[in-house]
Amino acid sequence: MASVLQVENTTTSNQNTYTQGVKRPPMKDRPADFRPLKQEHDRLRNPGLWTKVKIGIDTASNTPDYAYRGMKGDPDFNFYEQQKVSKIPYYLGGIGLAAVCLAGRNILDPDCVKGNKFALKKVALGALFYYIAREVANAAINIPVKLFRGIDLNMPYRKITALREANPLNLPNNKKPSNQNVFESTEFTRWDLLYKYGSDKNVGMNETFDKMAKKFGVKHKQNDSDSKVIGKIKKLIIMATSWKYMLAVPFVMTALGMAQQKAFENNDFTHVFKSAGNILNNFGKDSLSKFGTSFYKNIITPIGKSFIELWKGNSTASKILGRSAIIASVGLAILANTMILSKTSLKHDTDEIDGGNK
Amino acid sequence: MTSMIQSYSQKLQDDYRLRKGRHCRHQNELRTHVRAYKPLGYFVETNPFNPIETLRSDARSVRYFLDGIKGHGNDYSIGKINDVGIGLGALGIAGMLATSKGSPLSRGMEFVGLACWLGAMSLWQKIAINTPLKHLKGVDLNLEYVNSAGHRKKFYQDSQYLCWDLMSDEQIYKMGDKLGVPKNIKNRRKAIENKARQVAVQGNTLGLLTAGFATPLIASLAADKISKHVLSPIVTKVKEAKVEAKRKEIVQNINFYPVENDTLKFIEENVKETMTPAQKSQLKEVFAAKTKDVYLKDTASRVIDDILTSNGTKASQVVLDDAFHTKLTDILSANFGEYKAAILDELKQIAAKYNNVVTFENLSKYQGELEEWITKQTNNLFEAEDAQKATAELAKMLQKDSKTVALGNIEAVRKDLSQMSKMLDIYNKKFFEDFKTDFWKNMNKSEGSVQAKMWDNISTGLLKAFKVDNDTMKELILGVPDIVTPADKKNLGMVFDKVNIIGNLYDSTLADMTKFDGTMKKLGKVINDVVTQNDKHYEFSMAYLERIQKVLSQIDRKSTIFPIAEKMKSAVAEQRLAVLNGYITANEAAFFPLKSLCLLKNSKKALKELAEVRGVDFAKVDFDFKKLLLNSQSVDEFMNKLDTFKTIITDDKDYKLFVDSIFADVPSAVKRYLSPEMIKKMNASSHLSKALLSNLSDEIHNVKVQPQPIEEVVNALHEMNLYKYADEMFDITYNNPELISNLIGDAVRNDDGKMKLLKTMIKLTEQDVEKIRANDFSAIHAMLRGSSANAGYFEPIGGGRLNSILSVLGVRDLTAMDGITIAKSKTSKVAELTAPKLYNMFSRSAKNVFNYNLWFKRVGIAFLALCGVTAVAVSQMGKKNEFNPDVYEERKAN
């Protein structure tokens, strides 16, 4: 649940004093060299949607910089940055495929242009559907896990990486922030960020884990809810990630199958964009409703139709394959969630210690 | 628990100390008796091309997945699952795309594409980046190692965790030499490690940045080449083998009377004296299941009705008695009873026309008339609501299927049904399955079929023979729209320009004798290939279909099952037309360029020779000859007119001499097709020759012939069709009144707009239409035989009237192709290429080749540019920059 985890306050307490008992001039009057450095720590970020959008934009805008530093061979170039750079070929591949298709267009030959437009639409649609299907496959695991276990597998935290002294980037304090996932790794999960410090005698330290334990099915309040839950979460991360990769297979098959159907042969995507642009020009009920109709006619209807066409199939083989892809997508998603939820349940918990890593 | 924590923290401390050096380690061992684990990591040899390794790692990944869904695993094992997931996903996509494709070639291509994609993805980095890096800088990014936990990883995968301790000093220094790290510096090993890390980071990043471009480019280039040189020939070979096998099978099982006892038994058992509606529909279902050709289904059902009713049955009649009329009148006047008597009177009057009894023959007519009357009188004599009800009730009362039938002559019915069953068996097995489905499909339709390959040969052979370069191709296809009608003057001019280009091609070929010889040789090869293939299948197909037609013709005209036999026959006849059409168009297309070339080159010489033999003045003969040539409608006509060219060609011997010298340059392998006898049959269009000649020869203008107006040239293009088998085609259609009558009958019955055209075309009177509705084709037969007032409308085929009628009826107009209007075919490339016109041939072939070359050029250039950028980037790796300042401290000499 979103409310379970709250942002940790990272105010530093020793800002105004160098040594005790001596009154110092206010901060702004001191020479620059004597100002204390603001210490920044790794911290959780607000798990809301807006933060995630901001993080997405931030990461995307930083990726060219990562690529530049990688091409220069920066010793501080780390694995996280390499992974972000590896998103470039992932998306470029789809665009490249469409570009190769477009390369066959001969503008001198109207027949060729027509055929090419048709083929290009199919290829571009296929690539787009591929990316969407991958995301949907992830969501098919993430959403139930968040609902029933209170764990946001994409929970972001701000990581501060120390760079080497000689790094020419000249960042303040030589530290570089980035946004990473708390539950990304099963071996290096950032449990430390989930504890709550600060209050008297750290009474509420396990607050987050208490709430999680409740979601996991522990009935009574525990003193060591963290040690109860951590093993299960490790297990959950392993299972969830394994299933995500495999779930992508039937989802992608279904999506590509749908993209091939006749339903997309006659719709006009450009019309949707045009009517959307029209809203900006003359805002009003009329333009909005026009956009709505266009969106429904050119996007919603073909998607629904293509799904039915895939289910019906145009030959025995396509019927069998289409249906098995659809059934596998739904069936495996249900199986995956059932397995994850049943294996990580603490409802019938005895005092057994459960280490996730065997 | 406490002890566990203690031992763990102890171990951490120990490990820390161990890292500090040998001295410390030694002390440690003395103090605590705890030894560090010996590192178990080691390097592994890798071969990117070894499939077994890939399979093994995939198998491991599957195991990791099975563990993972149980909750066992670690970051390493989970990461490995993704690899096999991608592979499986790609396979699934390929399968999904393949099932939506029609032909085996495109189905196979999906999997080839998948393999190329995955291959390009894994091999690009290894070959284009890692291999040169290894040789230039000594840093091997392919290097893999197994760590102490048994995980196999890439050595340079994470640049911040490099296990340098696995490498000996010797290996490191060797690398350092290649990396250009100075020798005489402090802590050289560390410096080399840093430099190698820089190169590794650069190499990995370059790999990621280029992969997005490289994968689609390489995959599409490789898939294209594999499709062209591997898959497509295989598919064609398989199809050819299938066609050949089917041909042999058909020839061997020439028995035309397959006995299928099930239906006969069914007829014996189920056809009884009286038949209930359920029994009737069961009988119809049995026959419907037998009738595999959709084209016959309606007729089959109708014929069964006829068989059941034609043998003296009485129950099928509907008597239009008083009760019948009262019932209808009651319904009609339910709301508005004022004209009740009038309605009854009117109804009776209509019934009287039919003698108060309707049988199956005139039932629908009566129903139609009554319904028409009801619509006419609605809101006049009765309300619209009642009229609707009455119409529904009428249909119910006249419903023929709802009546139990009492069969008159049960033996006759059984005999007819058995005979129909036998005929259907023959048709289904011999024609529909064996020929149309198995043989002809592999032969004609779809990519990679025998004919598709033939057309491919012709079009590429043509361009190769004339050495058409890229610019000429571009000029040929530039700017001409899909459809050009003779009225479209602007575009016609453009077409004329294109013809000029072809003329120039001919010109340049004729100017250079070595080029001419090469062209002839290549064209000869194309002809030989095409004709050999074509002849074999054509002769077999025609003879076979004729045989089927003969068997089907045994049904007596008076027999009840005649309509369905007729329909079967016309289906076979249509198939014969299709076979013939394919044969003619392919052959003509293959012959045409060669013949026109020979004529252009040799006609003058041949004339001169002949003139010498005859002792006539050449100048005069030449003038006459050119006039003859320019006044001919086609080469066919020209060649025939040569007979009348009495100045010089007096007998067959002269003709032979003339033809021989015209085709003197033709390669010997092809020469047998070009004997004078064959020539008389098979001809090229002189219209094109005319167009060409007017470009080629200045002398033509000296003859003071008016330059050809564009329309005429276009007409020439229109009629470039060759009438080689016109007679035969005429036989099939003209001597097949059943085919035409049936088609006209269908049109009349459906009354779907074709009717109006037909009525004006063949002047059908209302009476004729009525007769045709009642399956009486005598009017049409009479017309076709020329014994009616309408006879004039069926002139010989040259008039084109029958053709236009046939084209209205939906039969492809075979003898008059629609000029340069490019047939918009939905089916295949084959059909598109079947227009045997030189301009069309050139432009079509040019389009195919040019478009492909354009794509290949663009993709190829993009790929080469990528390779260039990659090579430059690789060569710049490991150089000094702001992140790697390369500050070395010189080692002081002792």
PDB file of C-alpha atoms in Angstrom, chain B residues 219-408:
ATOM      1  CA  ALA B 219      18.617  -9.149 -39.523  1.00  0.00           C
ATOM      2  CA  SER B 220      16.793  -7.740 -42.533  1.00  0.00           C
ATOM      3  CA  LEU B 221      19.792  -8.019 -44.846  1.00  0.00           C
ATOM      4  CA  ALA B 222      20.516 -11.587 -43.784  1.00  0.00           C
ATOM      5  CA  ALA B 223      16.876 -12.642 -43.886  1.00  0.00           C
ATOM      6  CA  ASP B 224      16.540 -11.161 -47.362  1.00  0.00           C
ATOM      7  CA  LYS B 225      19.544 -13.057 -48.683  1.00  0.00           C
ATOM      8  CA  ILE B 226      18.437 -16.294 -47.054  1.00  0.00           C
ATOM      9  CA  SER B 227      14.956 -15.863 -48.462  1.00  0.00           C
ATOM     10  CA  LYS B 228      16.301 -15.266 -51.952  1.00  0.00           C
ATOM     11  CA  HIS B 229      19.013 -17.857 -52.153  1.00  0.00           C
ATOM     12  CA  VAL B 230      17.956 -20.559 -49.728  1.00  0.00           C
ATOM     13  CA  LEU B 231      14.324 -20.595 -48.738  1.00  0.00           C
ATOM     14  CA  SER B 232      12.675 -19.517 -51.972  1.00  0.00           C
ATOM     15  CA  PRO B 233      14.448 -22.117 -54.146  1.00  0.00           C
ATOM     16  CA  ILE B 234      13.580 -24.776 -51.604  1.00  0.00           C
ATOM     17  CA  VAL B 235       9.913 -23.825 -51.603  1.00  0.00           C
ATOM     18  CA  THR B 236       9.837 -23.818 -55.399  1.00  0.00           C
ATOM     19  CA  LYS B 237      11.580 -27.195 -55.526  1.00  0.00           C
ATOM     20  CA  VAL B 238       9.045 -28.626 -53.104  1.00  0.00           C
ATOM     21  CA  LYS B 239       6.167 -27.198 -55.112  1.00  0.00           C
ATOM     22  CA  GLU B 240       7.600 -28.522 -58.353  1.00  0.00           C
ATOM     23  CA  ALA B 241       8.021 -31.936 -56.796  1.00  0.00           C
ATOM     24  CA  LYS B 242       4.431 -31.811 -55.549  1.00  0.00           C
ATOM     25  CA  VAL B 243       3.124 -30.849 -58.978  1.00  0.00           C
ATOM     26  CA  GLU B 244       5.134 -33.607 -60.605  1.00  0.00           C
ATOM     27  CA  ALA B 245       4.020 -36.211 -58.084  1.00  0.00           C
ATOM     28  CA  LYS B 246       0.391 -35.202 -58.464  1.00  0.00           C
ATOM     29  CA  ARG B 247       0.702 -35.334 -62.220  1.00  0.00           C
ATOM     30  CA  LYS B 248       2.077 -38.841 -62.072  1.00  0.00           C
ATOM     31  CA  GLU B 249      -0.583 -39.903 -59.618  1.00  0.00           C
ATOM     32  CA  ILE B 250      -3.342 -38.523 -61.776  1.00  0.00           C
ATOM     33  CA  VAL B 251      -1.947 -40.235 -64.852  1.00  0.00           C
ATOM     34  CA  GLN B 252      -1.704 -43.552 -63.068  1.00  0.00           C
ATOM     35  CA  ASN B 253      -5.166 -43.486 -61.517  1.00  0.00           C
ATOM     36  CA  ILE B 254      -6.886 -42.718 -64.719  1.00  0.00           C
ATOM     37  CA  ASN B 255      -9.981 -44.733 -63.709  1.00  0.00           C
ATOM     38  CA  PHE B 256     -12.766 -42.222 -63.847  1.00  0.00           C
ATOM     39  CA  TYR B 257     -15.420 -44.059 -61.943  1.00  0.00           C
ATOM     40  CA  PRO B 258     -14.596 -44.056 -58.288  1.00  0.00           C
ATOM     41  CA  VAL B 259     -17.191 -46.200 -56.528  1.00  0.00           C
ATOM     42  CA  GLU B 260     -18.447 -44.707 -53.342  1.00  0.00           C
ATOM     43  CA  ASN B 261     -21.046 -47.011 -51.862  1.00  0.00           C
ATOM     44  CA  ASP B 262     -22.131 -45.004 -48.864  1.00  0.00           C
ATOM     45  CA  THR B 263     -24.312 -42.568 -50.732  1.00  0.00           C
ATOM     46  CA  LEU B 264     -25.777 -45.268 -52.962  1.00  0.00           C
ATOM     47  CA  LYS B 265     -26.664 -47.265 -49.878  1.00  0.00           C
ATOM     48  CA  PHE B 266     -28.169 -44.204 -48.297  1.00  0.00           C
ATOM     49  CA  ILE B 267     -30.320 -43.660 -51.356  1.00  0.00           C
ATOM     50  CA  GLU B 268     -31.472 -47.312 -51.321  1.00  0.00           C
ATOM     51  CA  GLU B 269     -32.456 -47.117 -47.703  1.00  0.00           C
ATOM     52  CA  ASN B 270     -33.882 -43.649 -47.364  1.00  0.00           C
ATOM     53  CA  VAL B 271     -35.643 -42.828 -50.581  1.00  0.00           C
ATOM     54  CA  LYS B 272     -39.129 -44.187 -49.980  1.00  0.00           C
ATOM     55  CA  GLU B 273     -42.553 -43.779 -51.462  1.00  0.00           C
ATOM     56  CA  THR B 274     -43.368 -40.806 -49.327  1.00  0.00           C
ATOM     57  CA  MET B 275     -40.757 -38.474 -47.982  1.00  0.00           C
ATOM     58  CA  THR B 276     -41.298 -36.201 -45.024  1.00  0.00           C
ATOM     59  CA  PRO B 277     -39.652 -32.756 -44.952  1.00  0.00           C
ATOM     60  CA  ALA B 278     -37.085 -34.117 -42.458  1.00  0.00           C
ATOM     61  CA  GLN B 279     -36.127 -36.953 -44.796  1.00  0.00           C
ATOM     62  CA  LYS B 280     -35.916 -34.558 -47.662  1.00  0.00           C
ATOM     63  CA  SER B 281     -33.603 -32.208 -45.858  1.00  0.00           C
ATOM     64  CA  GLN B 282     -31.507 -35.172 -44.717  1.00  0.00           C
ATOM     65  CA  LEU B 283     -31.108 -36.242 -48.307  1.00  0.00           C
ATOM     66  CA  LYS B 284     -30.131 -32.700 -49.239  1.00  0.00           C
ATOM     67  CA  GLU B 285     -27.606 -32.591 -46.440  1.00  0.00           C
ATOM     68  CA  VAL B 286     -25.954 -35.787 -47.642  1.00  0.00           C
ATOM     69  CA  PHE B 287     -25.564 -34.284 -51.068  1.00  0.00           C
ATOM     70  CA  ALA B 288     -24.483 -30.930 -49.709  1.00  0.00           C
ATOM     71  CA  ALA B 289     -21.706 -32.685 -47.786  1.00  0.00           C
ATOM     72  CA  LYS B 290     -20.697 -34.395 -51.001  1.00  0.00           C
ATOM     73  CA  THR B 291     -20.637 -31.152 -52.966  1.00  0.00           C
ATOM     74  CA  LYS B 292     -17.322 -29.666 -51.993  1.00  0.00           C
ATOM     75  CA  ASP B 293     -17.316 -26.935 -54.610  1.00  0.00           C
ATOM     76  CA  VAL B 294     -19.376 -24.029 -53.280  1.00  0.00           C
ATOM     77  CA  TYR B 295     -20.123 -23.094 -56.867  1.00  0.00           C
ATOM     78  CA  LEU B 296     -22.366 -26.182 -57.216  1.00  0.00           C
ATOM     79  CA  LYS B 297     -24.216 -26.131 -53.895  1.00  0.00           C
ATOM     80  CA  ASP B 298     -27.328 -24.191 -54.931  1.00  0.00           C
ATOM     81  CA  THR B 299     -27.705 -26.147 -58.114  1.00  0.00           C
ATOM     82  CA  ALA B 300     -27.383 -29.452 -56.275  1.00  0.00           C
ATOM     83  CA  SER B 301     -30.218 -28.578 -53.935  1.00  0.00           C
ATOM     84  CA  ARG B 302     -32.392 -27.389 -56.803  1.00  0.00           C
ATOM     85  CA  VAL B 303     -31.703 -30.512 -58.820  1.00  0.00           C
ATOM     86  CA  ILE B 304     -32.707 -32.744 -55.921  1.00  0.00           C
ATOM     87  CA  ASP B 305     -36.013 -30.892 -55.710  1.00  0.00           C
ATOM     88  CA  ASP B 306     -36.465 -31.420 -59.409  1.00  0.00           C
ATOM     89  CA  ILE B 307     -35.658 -35.112 -59.180  1.00  0.00           C
ATOM     90  CA  LEU B 308     -38.169 -35.618 -56.393  1.00  0.00           C
ATOM     91  CA  THR B 309     -40.929 -33.698 -58.161  1.00  0.00           C
ATOM     92  CA  SER B 310     -40.343 -34.611 -61.767  1.00  0.00           C
ATOM     93  CA  ASN B 311     -41.503 -38.184 -61.510  1.00  0.00           C
ATOM     94  CA  GLY B 312     -45.228 -37.747 -61.302  1.00  0.00           C
ATOM     95  CA  THR B 313     -45.648 -36.583 -57.728  1.00  0.00           C
ATOM     96  CA  LYS B 314     -48.870 -34.907 -56.769  1.00  0.00           C
ATOM     97  CA  ALA B 315     -48.456 -33.837 -53.196  1.00  0.00           C
ATOM     98  CA  SER B 316     -46.122 -31.119 -54.242  1.00  0.00           C
ATOM     99  CA  GLN B 317     -48.895 -29.180 -55.921  1.00  0.00           C
ATOM    100  CA  VAL B 318     -50.606 -26.375 -54.115  1.00  0.00           C
ATOM    101  CA  VAL B 319     -54.253 -26.135 -55.030  1.00  0.00           C
ATOM    102  CA  LEU B 320     -55.479 -22.555 -55.038  1.00  0.00           C
ATOM    103  CA  ASP B 321     -58.962 -23.354 -53.842  1.00  0.00           C
ATOM    104  CA  ASP B 322     -61.547 -21.205 -52.058  1.00  0.00           C
ATOM    105  CA  ALA B 323     -60.166 -22.041 -48.618  1.00  0.00           C
ATOM    106  CA  PHE B 324     -56.773 -20.774 -49.681  1.00  0.00           C
ATOM    107  CA  HIS B 325     -58.171 -17.509 -50.939  1.00  0.00           C
ATOM    108  CA  THR B 326     -60.519 -16.961 -48.005  1.00  0.00           C
ATOM    109  CA  LYS B 327     -57.679 -17.379 -45.585  1.00  0.00           C
ATOM    110  CA  LEU B 328     -55.593 -14.775 -47.378  1.00  0.00           C
ATOM    111  CA  THR B 329     -58.550 -12.416 -47.741  1.00  0.00           C
ATOM    112  CA  ASP B 330     -59.339 -12.687 -44.031  1.00  0.00           C
ATOM    113  CA  ILE B 331     -55.838 -11.685 -43.138  1.00  0.00           C
ATOM    114  CA  LEU B 332     -55.759  -8.822 -45.602  1.00  0.00           C
ATOM    115  CA  SER B 333     -59.077  -7.341 -44.514  1.00  0.00           C
ATOM    116  CA  ALA B 334     -58.639  -7.864 -40.802  1.00  0.00           C
ATOM    117  CA  ASN B 335     -58.423  -4.146 -40.028  1.00  0.00           C
ATOM    118  CA  PHE B 336     -60.171  -2.604 -42.962  1.00  0.00           C
ATOM    119  CA  GLY B 337     -62.879  -4.873 -44.290  1.00  0.00           C
ATOM    120  CA  GLU B 338     -64.533  -2.590 -46.777  1.00  0.00           C
ATOM    121  CA  TYR B 339     -63.105  -4.206 -49.909  1.00  0.00           C
ATOM    122  CA  LYS B 340     -63.235  -7.804 -48.781  1.00  0.00           C
ATOM    123  CA  ALA B 341     -65.212  -9.037 -51.751  1.00  0.00           C
ATOM    124  CA  ALA B 342     -63.088  -7.090 -54.176  1.00  0.00           C
ATOM    125  CA  ILE B 343     -59.926  -8.586 -52.748  1.00  0.00           C
ATOM    126  CA  LEU B 344     -61.273 -12.113 -52.986  1.00  0.00           C
ATOM    127  CA  ASP B 345     -62.240 -11.472 -56.543  1.00  0.00           C
ATOM    128  CA  GLU B 346     -58.840 -10.134 -57.454  1.00  0.00           C
ATOM    129  CA  LEU B 347     -57.107 -13.094 -55.820  1.00  0.00           C
ATOM    130  CA  LYS B 348     -59.235 -15.529 -57.715  1.00  0.00           C
ATOM    131  CA  GLN B 349     -58.517 -13.751 -60.945  1.00  0.00           C
ATOM    132  CA  ILE B 350     -54.797 -14.125 -60.421  1.00  0.00           C
ATOM    133  CA  ALA B 351     -55.221 -17.800 -59.525  1.00  0.00           C
ATOM    134  CA  ALA B 352     -57.229 -18.373 -62.629  1.00  0.00           C
ATOM    135  CA  LYS B 353     -54.189 -17.506 -64.720  1.00  0.00           C
ATOM    136  CA  TYR B 354     -52.561 -20.584 -63.239  1.00  0.00           C
ATOM    137  CA  ASN B 355     -55.643 -22.839 -63.599  1.00  0.00           C
ATOM    138  CA  ASN B 356     -56.001 -22.764 -59.832  1.00  0.00           C
ATOM    139  CA  VAL B 357     -53.008 -25.071 -59.321  1.00  0.00           C
ATOM    140  CA  VAL B 358     -49.390 -24.169 -58.827  1.00  0.00           C
ATOM    141  CA  THR B 359     -46.610 -26.701 -59.172  1.00  0.00           C
ATOM    142  CA  PHE B 360     -42.921 -26.286 -58.401  1.00  0.00           C
ATOM    143  CA  GLU B 361     -42.292 -24.938 -61.856  1.00  0.00           C
ATOM    144  CA  ASN B 362     -44.465 -21.878 -61.544  1.00  0.00           C
ATOM    145  CA  LEU B 363     -44.753 -21.608 -57.783  1.00  0.00           C
ATOM    146  CA  SER B 364     -42.219 -18.860 -57.414  1.00  0.00           C
ATOM    147  CA  LYS B 365     -43.700 -16.995 -60.308  1.00  0.00           C
ATOM    148  CA  TYR B 366     -47.135 -17.097 -58.776  1.00  0.00           C
ATOM    149  CA  GLN B 367     -45.748 -16.044 -55.436  1.00  0.00           C
ATOM    150  CA  GLY B 368     -43.912 -13.173 -57.093  1.00  0.00           C
ATOM    151  CA  GLU B 369     -46.967 -11.984 -58.944  1.00  0.00           C
ATOM    152  CA  LEU B 370     -49.150 -12.109 -55.871  1.00  0.00           C
ATOM    153  CA  GLU B 371     -46.611 -10.268 -53.792  1.00  0.00           C
ATOM    154  CA  GLU B 372     -46.300  -7.633 -56.451  1.00  0.00           C
ATOM    155  CA  TRP B 373     -50.055  -7.190 -56.451  1.00  0.00           C
ATOM    156  CA  ILE B 374     -50.106  -6.909 -52.666  1.00  0.00           C
ATOM    157  CA  THR B 375     -47.443  -4.195 -52.664  1.00  0.00           C
ATOM    158  CA  LYS B 376     -49.298  -2.353 -55.364  1.00  0.00           C
ATOM    159  CA  GLN B 377     -52.589  -2.378 -53.500  1.00  0.00           C
ATOM    160  CA  THR B 378     -51.211  -1.658 -50.033  1.00  0.00           C
ATOM    161  CA  ASN B 379     -52.861   1.427 -48.504  1.00  0.00           C
ATOM    162  CA  ASN B 380     -55.360   1.208 -51.273  1.00  0.00           C
ATOM    163  CA  LEU B 381     -57.449  -1.902 -50.567  1.00  0.00           C
ATOM    164  CA  PHE B 382     -55.859  -2.856 -47.252  1.00  0.00           C
ATOM    165  CA  GLU B 383     -53.472  -1.687 -44.550  1.00  0.00           C
ATOM    166  CA  ALA B 384     -49.725  -2.064 -44.740  1.00  0.00           C
ATOM    167  CA  GLU B 385     -49.673  -4.077 -41.522  1.00  0.00           C
ATOM    168  CA  ASP B 386     -52.097  -6.651 -42.911  1.00  0.00           C
ATOM    169  CA  ALA B 387     -50.238  -6.790 -46.200  1.00  0.00           C
ATOM    170  CA  GLN B 388     -47.088  -7.762 -44.332  1.00  0.00           C
ATOM    171  CA  LYS B 389     -48.865 -10.504 -42.427  1.00  0.00           C
ATOM    172  CA  ALA B 390     -50.454 -11.817 -45.592  1.00  0.00           C
ATOM    173  CA  THR B 391     -47.116 -11.978 -47.399  1.00  0.00           C
ATOM    174  CA  ALA B 392     -45.625 -13.992 -44.558  1.00  0.00           C
ATOM    175  CA  GLU B 393     -48.583 -16.348 -44.491  1.00  0.00           C
ATOM    176  CA  LEU B 394     -48.459 -16.776 -48.247  1.00  0.00           C
ATOM    177  CA  ALA B 395     -44.819 -17.806 -48.069  1.00  0.00           C
ATOM    178  CA  LYS B 396     -45.720 -20.320 -45.386  1.00  0.00           C
ATOM    179  CA  MET B 397     -48.582 -21.768 -47.408  1.00  0.00           C
ATOM    180  CA  LEU B 398     -46.477 -22.108 -50.523  1.00  0.00           C
ATOM    181  CA  GLN B 399     -43.400 -23.393 -48.727  1.00  0.00           C
ATOM    182  CA  LYS B 400     -42.343 -26.411 -50.743  1.00  0.00           C
ATOM    183  CA  ASP B 401     -40.026 -27.905 -48.195  1.00  0.00           C
ATOM    184  CA  SER B 402     -42.790 -28.140 -45.649  1.00  0.00           C
ATOM    185  CA  LYS B 403     -44.812 -30.545 -47.736  1.00  0.00           C
ATOM    186  CA  THR B 404     -44.515 -34.273 -47.645  1.00  0.00           C
ATOM    187  CA  VAL B 405     -43.718 -35.616 -51.063  1.00  0.00           C
ATOM    188  CA  ALA B 406     -45.182 -38.762 -52.518  1.00  0.00           C
ATOM    189  CA  LEU B 407     -42.797 -40.076 -55.119  1.00  0.00           C
ATOM    190  CA  GLY B 408     -44.315 -41.242 -58.358  1.00  0.00           C
TER     191      GLY B 408
END
